[in-house]
Coordinates of C-alpha atoms in Angstrom, one line a residue:
M1 CA 0.1 0.1 -0.2
K2 CA 1.3 3.5 -1.2
L3 CA 0.8 6.1 1.7
I4 CA 2.5 8.9 -0.8
S5 CA 2.6 9.0 -4.4
S6 CA 5.8 9.2 -6.7
K7 CA 4.3 12.5 -7.9
I8 CA 3.8 14.1 -4.9
I9 CA 7.5 13.1 -3.9
R10 CA 8.7 14.8 -7.2
D11 CA 6.9 18.1 -6.7
F12 CA 7.8 18.1 -2.9
A13 CA 11.3 17.3 -3.2
P14 CA 12.4 20.5 -5.0
Q15 CA 10.5 22.7 -2.2
M16 CA 12.7 20.9 0.6
D17 CA 15.8 21.6 -1.5
L18 CA 14.8 25.2 -1.6
L19 CA 13.8 25.7 2.0
N20 CA 17.1 23.6 3.1
T21 CA 18.7 26.5 1.2
I22 CA 16.7 29.6 2.6
G23 CA 17.2 28.0 6.3
G24 CA 20.8 28.4 5.8
G25 CA 21.6 24.9 3.8
V26 CA 24.0 24.9 0.9
A27 CA 24.3 22.7 -1.9
Q28 CA 27.6 21.3 -2.2
P29 CA 28.5 21.3 -6.1
Q30 CA 31.7 19.2 -7.4
V31 CA 34.3 21.4 -8.9
R32 CA 37.1 19.9 -10.7
L33 CA 39.9 21.8 -12.7
D34 CA 41.6 20.0 -15.6
K35 CA 44.5 20.9 -16.8
R36 CA 45.2 19.9 -20.9
E37 CA 47.7 21.0 -23.5
Q38 CA 45.4 23.5 -25.2
G39 CA 44.2 25.1 -21.8
V40 CA 41.8 24.3 -18.7
I41 CA 38.7 22.7 -18.4
L42 CA 36.4 23.4 -15.3
K43 CA 34.0 20.8 -14.3
V44 CA 30.8 21.6 -12.3
A45 CA 28.2 18.8 -11.2
L46 CA 25.7 19.6 -8.9
P47 CA 23.7 16.7 -7.8
S48 CA 20.1 16.4 -7.7
A49 CA 20.1 20.1 -9.8
S50 CA 18.8 20.6 -13.1
P51 CA 21.4 21.6 -15.7
D52 CA 19.3 24.7 -16.3
T53 CA 20.3 25.9 -12.7
F54 CA 23.8 26.6 -13.8
H55 CA 25.0 30.2 -14.7
V56 CA 28.4 31.4 -16.1
A57 CA 29.6 35.1 -16.0
L58 CA 33.0 36.8 -17.0
H59 CA 34.1 40.2 -16.2
N60 CA 37.6 40.9 -17.2
Q61 CA 39.7 38.1 -15.7
R62 CA 37.1 37.1 -13.0
L63 CA 34.9 33.9 -13.8
T64 CA 31.7 33.4 -11.7
V65 CA 30.2 30.1 -11.9
Y66 CA 27.0 29.6 -9.9
G67 CA 23.6 28.0 -9.5
A68 CA 20.3 29.4 -8.8
Y69 CA 16.9 27.6 -8.2
R70 CA 13.7 28.5 -9.7
H71 CA 10.5 26.3 -8.7
Q72 CA 9.3 27.5 -12.3
P73 CA 11.4 28.2 -14.8
D74 CA 9.6 31.5 -15.4
D75 CA 9.6 32.5 -11.5
E76 CA 11.2 35.8 -10.8
L77 CA 12.3 34.9 -7.2
S78 CA 15.3 32.6 -7.2
A79 CA 17.5 31.3 -4.3
P80 CA 21.1 30.7 -4.6
L81 CA 22.4 27.3 -4.7
F82 CA 26.2 28.0 -4.8
M83 CA 28.6 30.3 -6.1
R84 CA 32.6 30.1 -7.3
V85 CA 34.4 33.0 -8.0
M86 CA 37.8 32.3 -9.7
E87 CA 40.4 35.0 -10.8
L88 CA 42.0 33.8 -14.2
P89 CA 45.4 33.8 -14.7
A90 CA 46.8 36.2 -17.7
N91 CA 47.9 33.2 -19.9
L92 CA 44.3 32.2 -20.5
D93 CA 42.7 33.5 -23.6
V94 CA 39.2 34.7 -22.1
A95 CA 38.0 35.7 -25.4
R96 CA 37.6 32.1 -26.7
I97 CA 36.2 30.7 -23.5
D98 CA 33.2 28.8 -23.9
A99 CA 30.6 26.9 -21.6
V100 CA 28.9 23.3 -22.5
Q101 CA 26.4 21.5 -20.6
H102 CA 27.7 17.9 -20.8
G103 CA 24.9 15.7 -19.5
P104 CA 24.6 16.6 -15.7
E105 CA 27.9 18.3 -15.8
L106 CA 28.7 21.9 -16.6
R107 CA 32.2 22.0 -18.6
V108 CA 33.9 25.7 -18.9
R109 CA 36.8 25.5 -21.4
I110 CA 39.2 28.2 -21.5
P111 CA 42.2 28.0 -23.6
Y112 CA 46.0 28.9 -23.4
K113 CA 46.5 32.1 -25.1
R114 CA 48.5 31.6 -28.4
T115 CA 52.1 33.0 -27.9
N116 CA 55.0 33.1 -30.1
D117 CA 57.5 32.5 -27.4
E118 CA 59.2 30.3 -29.6
P119 CA 63.4 30.8 -29.5
R120 CA 64.2 32.6 -32.8
E121 CA 67.6 34.5 -33.7
L122 CA 67.6 38.2 -34.3
D123 CA 69.5 39.6 -37.1
I124 CA 72.0 42.0 -35.9
R125 CA 72.1 45.4 -38.3
H126 CA 75.7 47.0 -38.5
E127 CA 75.3 50.8 -38.5
D128 CA 78.3 53.1 -39.1

């Protein structure tokens, strides 16, 4: 005998998450930074949260990744789930940054700047 239907649980669970967050609880995202040859990939996963809760903002060299919960997609009121702010080093090319939703995980890809730091020999001019 079922006392509570699964629909009620599905409808009630997000509200419990919201009440927990408003009451001082915090969602614990899993954040990982992978260094690759072409650049870095920031991977963010937030268990039990919908992928559309993620947001990414970039201002100068400061990257902010945050999650905001809305009971309905068109609700004006939202509750913050988490926030991570990172100062990006100067060797990353913020003009070519992109964010991709890969299943339940957000991936922010930041390539290294292209530099011409290869050694070269300079011609020496002679002035009289």
